[in-house]
Each structure stands twice: as C-alpha cells, then as structure tokens.
Coordinates of C-alpha atoms and ligand atoms in Angstrom, one line a residue:
M1 CA 0.1 -0.2 -0.3
R2 CA 3.3 2.2 0.7
N3 CA 4.1 3.1 -3.1
I4 CA 0.2 3.0 -4.5
S5 CA -0.9 6.3 -5.7
P6 CA -3.3 8.8 -4.8
I7 CA -5.5 7.4 -8.8
A8 CA -5.2 3.8 -7.9
L9 CA -6.1 4.1 -4.6
S10 CA -10.0 6.3 -5.3
L11 CA -10.4 3.2 -8.1
L12 CA -9.6 1.0 -5.5
L13 CA -12.3 2.4 -3.2
L14 CA -14.7 2.8 -6.1
T15 CA -14.6 -0.8 -7.4
F16 CA -15.6 -1.7 -3.1
A17 CA -17.9 0.6 -3.4
A18 CA -19.7 -0.7 -6.8
S19 CA -18.8 -4.4 -5.1
S20 CA -20.7 -2.8 -1.4
V21 CA -24.2 -2.3 -3.7
A22 CA -24.4 -5.1 -6.0
A23 CA -27.7 -4.9 -7.6
P24 CA -29.8 -7.8 -6.0
K25 CA -31.2 -11.0 -8.0
N26 CA -34.6 -10.5 -6.1
I27 CA -36.4 -7.0 -4.8
I28 CA -39.5 -7.3 -2.5
V29 CA -41.8 -4.5 -2.6
M30 CA -44.0 -4.7 0.4
V31 CA -46.6 -1.5 1.2
G32 CA -48.6 -1.2 4.3
D33 CA -51.7 0.9 2.5
G34 CA -52.7 3.3 4.7
M35 CA -50.4 2.3 7.1
G36 CA -49.0 5.1 9.4
P37 CA -46.7 5.0 12.6
S38 CA -50.1 4.3 15.2
H39 CA -51.2 1.1 13.4
V40 CA -47.6 -0.1 13.7
T41 CA -47.4 0.9 17.2
G42 CA -51.1 -0.3 18.1
Y43 CA -50.5 -4.5 16.6
R44 CA -47.2 -4.1 18.4
H45 CA -49.5 -3.6 21.8
M46 CA -52.5 -5.8 20.3
Q47 CA -49.5 -8.8 20.4
H48 CA -48.6 -7.9 24.2
T49 CA -50.4 -10.0 26.3
S50 CA -48.0 -9.8 29.6
G51 CA -44.7 -8.9 30.8
E52 CA -42.6 -6.5 28.9
V53 CA -44.3 -5.5 25.7
K54 CA -41.5 -6.9 22.5
P55 CA -40.8 -5.5 19.3
T56 CA -42.8 -7.2 16.6
I57 CA -41.2 -8.0 13.4
L58 CA -42.2 -4.4 11.8
D59 CA -39.9 -2.7 15.0
E60 CA -37.1 -5.5 14.3
L61 CA -37.1 -4.0 10.2
L62 CA -37.5 -0.2 11.0
V63 CA -34.7 1.6 9.1
G64 CA -36.1 5.3 8.6
W65 CA -38.8 6.9 8.0
S66 CA -40.7 8.3 4.6
S67 CA -42.4 11.0 3.2
T68 CA -45.8 11.5 1.1
H69 CA -46.6 14.3 -0.3
P70 CA -47.8 14.6 -3.7
D71 CA -46.6 15.9 -7.1
D72 CA -49.4 19.4 -5.7
D73 CA -49.8 21.6 -3.0
T74 CA -52.7 19.6 -1.5
I75 CA -50.0 17.5 1.0
V76 CA -51.8 14.9 1.5
T77 CA -52.1 12.2 -1.4
D78 CA -53.9 9.0 -2.2
S79 CA -53.2 5.4 -3.2
A80 CA -52.4 6.4 -6.5
S81 CA -49.9 9.6 -6.6
S82 CA -47.9 7.5 -3.8
A83 CA -47.5 3.8 -5.5
T84 CA -46.2 5.6 -8.1
A85 CA -43.9 7.3 -7.1
L86 CA -43.3 4.1 -5.6
A87 CA -43.0 2.3 -8.3
T88 CA -41.7 4.8 -11.0
G89 CA -39.3 6.6 -8.2
H90 CA -40.9 10.3 -9.9
K91 CA -44.0 12.1 -8.0
T92 CA -47.4 13.1 -9.5
C93 CA -51.0 14.4 -9.1
N94 CA -53.7 12.6 -7.5
L95 CA -55.6 9.5 -9.1
S96 CA -52.2 9.1 -11.5
I97 CA -51.5 5.3 -12.6
A98 CA -47.6 5.9 -13.1
M99 CA -48.1 8.9 -15.5
D100 CA -47.2 13.1 -14.5
C101 CA -49.6 15.6 -14.0
N102 CA -49.6 16.3 -17.6
D103 CA -50.4 12.6 -18.4
R104 CA -46.9 11.4 -19.8
P105 CA -46.3 8.4 -19.2
L106 CA -43.4 7.2 -16.4
K107 CA -40.8 4.1 -16.9
T108 CA -41.7 1.6 -14.3
L109 CA -40.2 -1.0 -12.3
F110 CA -41.8 -4.0 -13.6
Q111 CA -40.8 -2.6 -17.1
K112 CA -37.3 -2.6 -15.5
A113 CA -37.6 -5.6 -14.7
K114 CA -38.7 -6.9 -17.8
Q115 CA -35.9 -5.4 -19.6
H116 CA -33.2 -7.5 -17.7
G117 CA -34.8 -10.8 -17.7
K118 CA -37.0 -10.9 -14.5
W119 CA -40.4 -12.2 -13.7
T120 CA -42.5 -9.8 -11.7
G121 CA -45.7 -10.4 -9.9
I122 CA -48.0 -9.0 -7.2
A123 CA -49.8 -10.4 -4.2
V124 CA -52.7 -7.8 -2.8
T125 CA -55.8 -8.3 -1.0
S126 CA -57.6 -5.8 -3.0
Q127 CA -58.8 -6.0 -6.6
V128 CA -55.6 -6.5 -8.2
N129 CA -56.0 -4.0 -10.6
H130 CA -56.5 -1.0 -7.7
A131 CA -54.3 2.1 -7.5
T132 CA -51.4 1.0 -5.9
P133 CA -50.2 -2.2 -7.6
A134 CA -51.5 -1.0 -10.4
P135 CA -48.8 2.1 -11.7
F136 CA -46.1 -1.1 -11.4
Y137 CA -47.0 -2.6 -14.4
A138 CA -49.8 0.2 -16.2
H139 CA -50.5 3.6 -16.9
S140 CA -53.7 5.9 -16.8
P141 CA -54.8 9.4 -16.4
T142 CA -57.0 8.2 -13.3
R143 CA -57.2 4.6 -11.3
H144 CA -61.0 5.5 -11.8
Q145 CA -60.6 3.3 -15.4
L146 CA -60.7 -0.1 -13.5
N147 CA -61.0 -1.8 -16.8
E148 CA -58.5 -0.5 -19.0
I149 CA -56.1 -0.8 -16.1
A150 CA -56.8 -4.5 -16.4
D151 CA -56.5 -4.9 -20.3
Q152 CA -52.9 -3.0 -19.6
L153 CA -52.3 -7.2 -18.3
V154 CA -52.4 -8.4 -21.1
D155 CA -51.5 -5.0 -23.6
N156 CA -49.2 -3.0 -21.8
R157 CA -46.1 -5.8 -23.5
V158 CA -42.2 -4.9 -22.7
N159 CA -40.1 -6.7 -25.1
E160 CA -42.8 -8.7 -25.8
Q161 CA -43.0 -10.4 -22.8
L162 CA -46.6 -9.3 -20.6
P163 CA -46.0 -7.1 -18.0
V164 CA -46.5 -9.3 -15.4
D165 CA -46.0 -13.0 -14.9
V166 CA -47.6 -14.0 -11.4
I167 CA -50.9 -12.3 -10.6
L168 CA -52.9 -12.7 -7.4
G169 CA -55.6 -10.7 -5.6
G170 CA -58.8 -10.5 -6.4
G171 CA -60.6 -8.6 -9.4
V172 CA -62.6 -11.4 -11.1
Q173 CA -65.2 -9.0 -12.1
F174 CA -62.8 -6.7 -13.5
F175 CA -61.5 -9.7 -16.6
V176 CA -64.2 -11.3 -17.4
R177 CA -66.5 -8.9 -19.2
E178 CA -68.8 -8.5 -21.9
D179 CA -65.9 -6.9 -23.9
R180 CA -63.1 -9.1 -22.9
N181 CA -62.6 -12.4 -21.0
L182 CA -58.9 -11.0 -19.5
V183 CA -59.2 -14.0 -17.8
E184 CA -59.5 -17.0 -21.2
E185 CA -56.7 -14.5 -23.2
L186 CA -53.6 -15.5 -20.2
K187 CA -55.1 -18.4 -19.6
A188 CA -54.6 -18.8 -24.0
E189 CA -50.5 -17.4 -22.8
G190 CA -49.5 -19.2 -21.1
Y191 CA -51.2 -19.0 -17.5
Q192 CA -52.3 -21.2 -15.1
Y193 CA -55.6 -19.9 -13.9
A194 CA -57.0 -20.5 -9.6
D195 CA -60.1 -19.3 -9.3
S196 CA -60.7 -20.1 -5.5
W197 CA -57.7 -20.9 -2.0
K198 CA -57.7 -24.1 -2.6
S199 CA -56.6 -24.5 -6.4
L200 CA -53.6 -21.9 -5.4
N201 CA -52.1 -24.6 -4.3
K202 CA -52.0 -25.9 -7.5
L203 CA -51.0 -23.2 -9.3
D204 CA -46.8 -24.1 -9.9
R205 CA -45.4 -22.7 -11.9
A206 CA -45.4 -18.9 -13.3
P207 CA -47.1 -17.4 -15.4
A208 CA -49.8 -17.9 -13.0
L209 CA -53.0 -15.9 -12.5
G210 CA -55.1 -16.3 -8.9
L211 CA -58.4 -14.4 -9.1
L212 CA -59.7 -15.6 -5.1
A213 CA -62.9 -12.8 -5.8
K214 CA -65.1 -11.1 -8.0
V215 CA -63.9 -7.9 -6.4
A216 CA -61.3 -7.6 -3.1
L217 CA -60.7 -10.5 -1.0
P218 CA -62.8 -10.5 2.2
S219 CA -61.7 -8.5 5.6
A220 CA -58.4 -10.3 6.5
L221 CA -61.2 -10.3 10.8
E222 CA -63.0 -12.3 8.1
S223 CA -60.8 -14.7 5.9
P224 CA -61.9 -17.9 5.5
V225 CA -58.1 -18.9 5.6
P226 CA -55.9 -17.1 8.0
D227 CA -53.8 -15.2 6.9
P228 CA -54.5 -14.6 3.2
L229 CA -52.2 -12.2 2.1
A230 CA -49.5 -14.7 4.1
T231 CA -50.9 -17.2 2.0
L232 CA -50.5 -15.2 -1.5
T233 CA -46.9 -13.8 -0.4
D234 CA -45.8 -17.1 0.1
R235 CA -47.8 -18.9 -3.0
A236 CA -46.3 -16.0 -5.2
L237 CA -42.6 -16.3 -4.1
Q238 CA -42.4 -20.2 -4.9
L239 CA -43.7 -19.4 -8.3
L240 CA -41.2 -16.6 -8.7
S241 CA -37.7 -17.9 -7.3
K242 CA -38.3 -20.1 -10.5
N243 CA -36.4 -18.1 -12.2
E244 CA -32.8 -17.8 -12.6
K245 CA -32.6 -13.7 -13.3
G246 CA -34.3 -13.2 -10.1
F247 CA -37.7 -11.4 -10.0
V248 CA -39.4 -8.3 -8.7
L249 CA -42.6 -9.1 -6.2
V250 CA -45.2 -6.0 -4.9
V251 CA -47.1 -7.6 -1.8
E252 CA -49.7 -5.0 -0.5
G253 CA -51.5 -5.1 2.4
S254 CA -54.5 -3.4 0.7
Q255 CA -57.3 -3.3 3.0
I256 CA -55.5 -2.0 6.3
D257 CA -57.0 1.7 4.4
W258 CA -60.5 0.2 3.9
C259 CA -60.8 -0.6 8.0
S260 CA -58.6 3.2 8.4
H261 CA -61.0 5.0 5.9
A262 CA -64.3 2.9 7.7
N263 CA -62.8 3.8 11.4
D264 CA -63.0 0.0 12.3
I265 CA -59.8 -0.5 14.8
A266 CA -60.9 -4.1 14.7
C267 CA -61.0 -4.8 11.2
A268 CA -57.6 -2.7 10.6
M269 CA -55.7 -4.5 13.4
A270 CA -56.7 -7.7 12.0
E271 CA -55.2 -6.3 8.7
M272 CA -51.7 -4.8 10.4
D273 CA -52.0 -8.9 11.8
D274 CA -52.0 -10.4 8.6
F275 CA -49.4 -7.8 6.9
A276 CA -47.1 -9.0 9.5
A277 CA -47.5 -12.3 8.7
A278 CA -46.8 -11.8 5.4
V279 CA -43.2 -9.6 6.5
T280 CA -42.2 -12.7 7.9
V281 CA -43.1 -14.7 5.4
A282 CA -40.9 -12.3 3.0
R283 CA -37.8 -11.7 5.7
D284 CA -37.5 -15.7 6.2
F285 CA -37.0 -15.7 2.1
V286 CA -34.6 -13.4 2.8
D287 CA -32.9 -15.5 5.4
A288 CA -32.5 -18.1 3.2
H289 CA -31.7 -16.0 -0.3
P290 CA -29.8 -13.5 0.9
D291 CA -29.7 -12.1 -2.7
T292 CA -33.0 -10.6 -1.7
L293 CA -33.8 -6.9 -1.2
L294 CA -37.0 -6.7 0.8
V295 CA -38.4 -3.4 1.6
I296 CA -41.6 -2.1 3.2
T297 CA -43.5 1.3 3.7
G298 CA -46.6 2.2 3.9
D299 CA -48.6 4.2 1.3
H300 CA -49.7 7.2 3.2
E301 CA -51.2 7.3 6.7
T302 CA -55.2 6.9 6.8
G303 CA -57.8 7.8 9.7
G304 CA -55.5 10.2 11.7
L305 CA -55.3 6.6 14.4
S306 CA -55.2 8.0 17.5
L307 CA -53.8 5.6 20.2
G308 CA -55.1 7.2 23.6
A309 CA -58.2 10.0 22.9
N310 CA -61.0 12.2 24.2
N311 CA -58.3 12.7 27.4
Q312 CA -57.4 9.3 28.7
Y313 CA -54.5 8.0 29.7
H314 CA -55.1 4.0 28.7
W315 CA -55.3 2.6 25.5
H316 CA -57.1 -1.5 25.6
P317 CA -56.1 -2.9 23.1
H318 CA -58.2 -6.0 24.7
V319 CA -61.1 -4.7 23.9
I320 CA -60.3 -5.3 21.0
R321 CA -59.3 -8.5 20.8
G322 CA -62.7 -9.3 21.2
V323 CA -64.6 -7.8 18.3
K324 CA -64.3 -10.9 16.0
L325 CA -66.3 -9.2 13.3
T326 CA -66.3 -6.1 10.8
A327 CA -68.6 -3.6 12.3
N328 CA -69.9 -3.9 8.4
T329 CA -71.2 -7.5 9.1
L330 CA -71.8 -7.6 12.6
S331 CA -74.2 -4.8 12.1
D332 CA -76.5 -7.0 9.2
R333 CA -76.2 -10.1 12.2
L334 CA -77.5 -7.5 15.1
L335 CA -80.2 -6.5 12.0
K336 CA -81.3 -10.0 11.0
T337 CA -82.4 -11.1 14.5
K338 CA -84.1 -9.9 17.6
R339 CA -82.3 -11.4 20.1
W340 CA -79.3 -9.2 19.2
Q341 CA -77.9 -7.8 22.2
R342 CA -76.7 -11.6 22.6
A343 CA -75.4 -11.5 18.8
W344 CA -74.0 -8.2 20.0
Q345 CA -72.2 -9.7 23.8
K346 CA -70.8 -13.2 21.1
H347 CA -68.9 -11.0 18.3
T348 CA -67.6 -8.5 20.9
G349 CA -67.3 -9.9 24.3
I350 CA -68.7 -6.4 25.4
E351 CA -71.2 -5.4 28.3
L352 CA -72.9 -3.2 27.4
D353 CA -74.2 -0.6 29.9
E354 CA -77.2 1.1 29.9
E355 CA -77.1 4.4 27.9
E356 CA -74.9 2.3 25.1
Q357 CA -77.7 -0.3 24.4
S358 CA -79.8 2.3 24.1
A359 CA -77.7 3.8 21.3
L360 CA -77.9 0.7 19.5
S361 CA -81.3 0.1 19.8
Q362 CA -82.0 3.5 18.7
A363 CA -79.1 2.8 15.8
R364 CA -80.8 -0.1 14.6
S365 CA -84.0 1.5 13.9
A366 CA -82.3 3.4 12.1
G367 CA -80.7 1.9 9.8
K368 CA -78.1 -0.9 8.9
E369 CA -75.2 2.9 8.4
E370 CA -76.1 4.4 11.6
L371 CA -76.3 1.0 13.6
A372 CA -72.9 0.1 12.3
T373 CA -71.6 4.2 13.1
A374 CA -72.8 2.9 16.6
I375 CA -70.9 -0.3 17.0
K376 CA -67.5 1.4 15.6
D377 CA -68.6 4.5 18.4
I378 CA -68.7 2.0 21.7
I379 CA -65.7 0.1 20.3
N380 CA -63.9 2.9 19.8
R381 CA -65.0 4.7 23.5
R382 CA -64.0 1.6 25.1
S383 CA -60.5 1.0 23.2
H384 CA -59.6 4.9 24.0
T385 CA -59.2 4.5 20.2
G386 CA -59.6 7.8 18.2
W387 CA -60.0 9.2 14.1
T388 CA -59.4 12.7 12.9
S389 CA -60.3 11.5 10.1
H390 CA -62.7 8.9 7.4
G391 CA -59.2 10.3 4.7
H392 CA -55.6 10.1 4.6
T393 CA -53.4 11.9 6.6
A394 CA -50.5 13.2 5.2
V395 CA -48.0 11.5 8.2
D396 CA -44.6 10.7 7.0
V397 CA -45.0 6.2 7.0
P398 CA -42.3 3.8 8.7
I399 CA -39.4 2.2 5.7
M400 CA -38.0 -0.8 7.2
A401 CA -35.7 -2.8 4.8
Y402 CA -34.0 -6.1 5.5
G403 CA -31.0 -7.9 2.9
A404 CA -29.4 -6.9 -0.3
G405 CA -28.9 -3.2 0.0
S406 CA -30.8 -2.5 1.8
E407 CA -28.5 0.2 3.7
R408 CA -29.1 2.5 0.5
F409 CA -33.4 2.6 2.0
H410 CA -32.0 4.0 5.7
G411 CA -32.7 7.6 7.3
F412 CA -35.7 9.8 5.8
V413 CA -36.7 9.2 2.1
D414 CA -39.3 10.4 -0.1
N415 CA -41.4 8.3 -1.5
A416 CA -40.2 8.8 -5.0
D417 CA -36.5 8.7 -3.9
I418 CA -38.1 4.9 -2.8
G419 CA -39.0 4.0 -6.0
A420 CA -35.7 5.8 -7.5
R421 CA -33.8 3.9 -5.3
L422 CA -35.7 0.7 -6.2
M423 CA -35.3 1.5 -9.5
E424 CA -31.4 1.5 -9.5
A425 CA -31.2 -1.3 -7.6
I426 CA -32.1 -3.6 -10.2
G427 CA -29.6 -2.4 -12.2
D428 CA -28.6 -0.1 -14.8
Ligands
ZN1 ZN1 -57.3 4.7 0.8

C-alpha cells in the first residue's frame, strides 16, 4: 500500500463501493396501504398480553421514515400518486397511475425488471387492478379506469412479454366482462389459473393468475383462511423464485386502508396482523436467499389513528381483541335477529351499559349505516381509540428494509426516492 498512487487508491475504493451495492437478484416491495406510525404501534400492543412489551417484526426491520406528499400543493396523497412514486421514482398528482401530472407515462419498476430478464409479481388483498398495484404495470390518467387498467395486464407488453408473471388477489369482475375475457386471454398466453384458495395451491409454475374474489378478498378479520396475504405472498415467492435471473414482487396489505377509512379498529388491527405475517414470510425468504432486497413502507396514513383519545391516558387492546367481526358485518348480524344483544355479546365480548344498549337499539331502528357507526363508536370509546378523519393524512410513514442493499433505504427517504432507489437496485 506504501507505493499506491492516489488514483489507484480511489479506483480501489470505487471498486469496493461498487461491490457493496451489487444489484440484488430479487426485490420484494411491501406496501401497507394506509399504514402510519400509529398502526405499527397499535399492532405491537395488540400482540402484547403480559410482561414486557416486545418489538414486533415491523419494529425489528424499521430503518427510516418516508414523506408521501404528491406533486401538487395538497400535501395529502392518495394511493395512486404515492404508489406511482414507489413504482416509478417520480411524484405525480392524485389519481394518476404511472403518469405525470400532464398524463405522460412514466417508466415503471416492472418495465425495468422485465428488461433485465426478471419475472414480476403482485400479491394483494384488493382487486389486482386497484390503485396501489396498478402503477407497477399500467399507465392511466385515473385510477378509476379499472377495466382499462386490467386490460394492460395483457396489452402493456415489454419486449413482447406480458408485464406481470404472477398475479394474485381479487377482481374477477374486471377480467370476465362482456367486451373481453382477460382470464381466457391470459390462459391463452400460457397462464395457469386459480379461482379459489384450494386451486391456488395447485399453481406450480409462472406465469400464473389467481383471482380469488369477484372484487376484493374478504377482510382479514373474516377471512375463510388464516393470514390470507401471507398465504398469497408465500405462493408468489414459490412461483417467482424459479427464475434464474430473479424477480420483483409487490405485496400490498390493501385493506389496512379500507378499515381505517371506516374507522374500524378491530378490522384495521386484523389487517396489520396479516400484513406482519406476510412480512415474516418475506423476511424468511430473504434469510434463505440473501441476494434478495426487502423494502416495506406505507403509501400514506389513513384515518388519523390515535391510540388514546378523549383525554384518557389509556389504550385498551384487550377490548379490540374481543371483537371478531367488522362493524359492517356485525351490523348485518344485529339487524337479522331479535336477540341482537346476545349476538353483540358473542361477537364483541363487550358487556353493554344502559346508555350503550339504548344507543345501539336506536341505531338499529335507524338502519344499517347508523348501526355500523354506533357499533364503532362503542368499540372506539371502550378502547380509547381516536380517529381524526375518514380519509388519508399527511403524516410520515415508516420504512422497513432488510437484505441485500437495504442500507440504501435508511434514514429519511421521500417516497419518490424509495422508488428511484428500487429502480437503481435493478441495475443499469
Ligand atoms: Zn385510502
């Protein structure tokens, strides 16, 4: 080293730097839709029943924070705009799917992955053409063009190849239509097809399409199978990992957002539980395949969730643990039976006081929507859960990362920079 010239030394250092950021073979991107900091904290305390409060897998993988504002002056993003940032590395306006605010298409992570010979996949509990998965494979001026977005799973080719090799989630209604049958078109392209949880297990090679519901999958709280997202994630990894050149998989915990829009805490925490189970599946995959990068974030926070409300210095996860149905389903059950108090007790474990009984009884006569609201009011009040909105908020979201190249996601990273660094991780 004594005689080494400064130029040789810098070349040597550059070589070291380049080798330490070698492109990972596989990339797994996981999005908790609507998952803000309070959702992560709430999930931790939901897991905790006695003794010391322990970190969850989400805490263990935490590396940073992300801002989510869109490319206009609203500060509060929707899922289309924030998913576009993650999928393309560019900010855009709300509603846009992988297009800028002037409707010019933006190159997506999946397009780049395909150019590198990688396989691509999505595993979601919403319909597969919903706002968060869509910008990874489609371009549209608005997320509301659901049929046109689904069409692009067949039409939007990269080097003659279809854009997504493994498609798992819901959405039959958008695939089997009067004007087109995308299921048949994809089958003709060589896709294996599953339309139930049972047949999902039979998918044994990519390309593969699994549409397990007409629109979205049932809420995790009411799912016929335990940990639905974790199950989809596991299947997607099994199929995609057969490619020698690697893959990019996008996993979305879609309904954390929907439960939070509804201000339904039991529903939201069940979704967090399923999302964390999916993260465990992904983390285990990285442990077995260390040339894999895992990046997890929220696309925005939903609901302005607060743990502790109305000046109370308490939050009561045990109340939430007792609730076995979403308020939406529970309201149907209570409307169907005269012995609604017994049904309430069975599905919530909450002993009603007189005031609550009369509030529920009145709401029951007023109709389903009023009853669902009254149900959530009681559960939120009993657990001291607060919500400031039925929409999204602009608070920063956590970033978790693990595996090959994960250090690139440490610290404060804007959502478009997360997207840009994912693009870089694929290589030149
Ligand atoms: Zn939302």
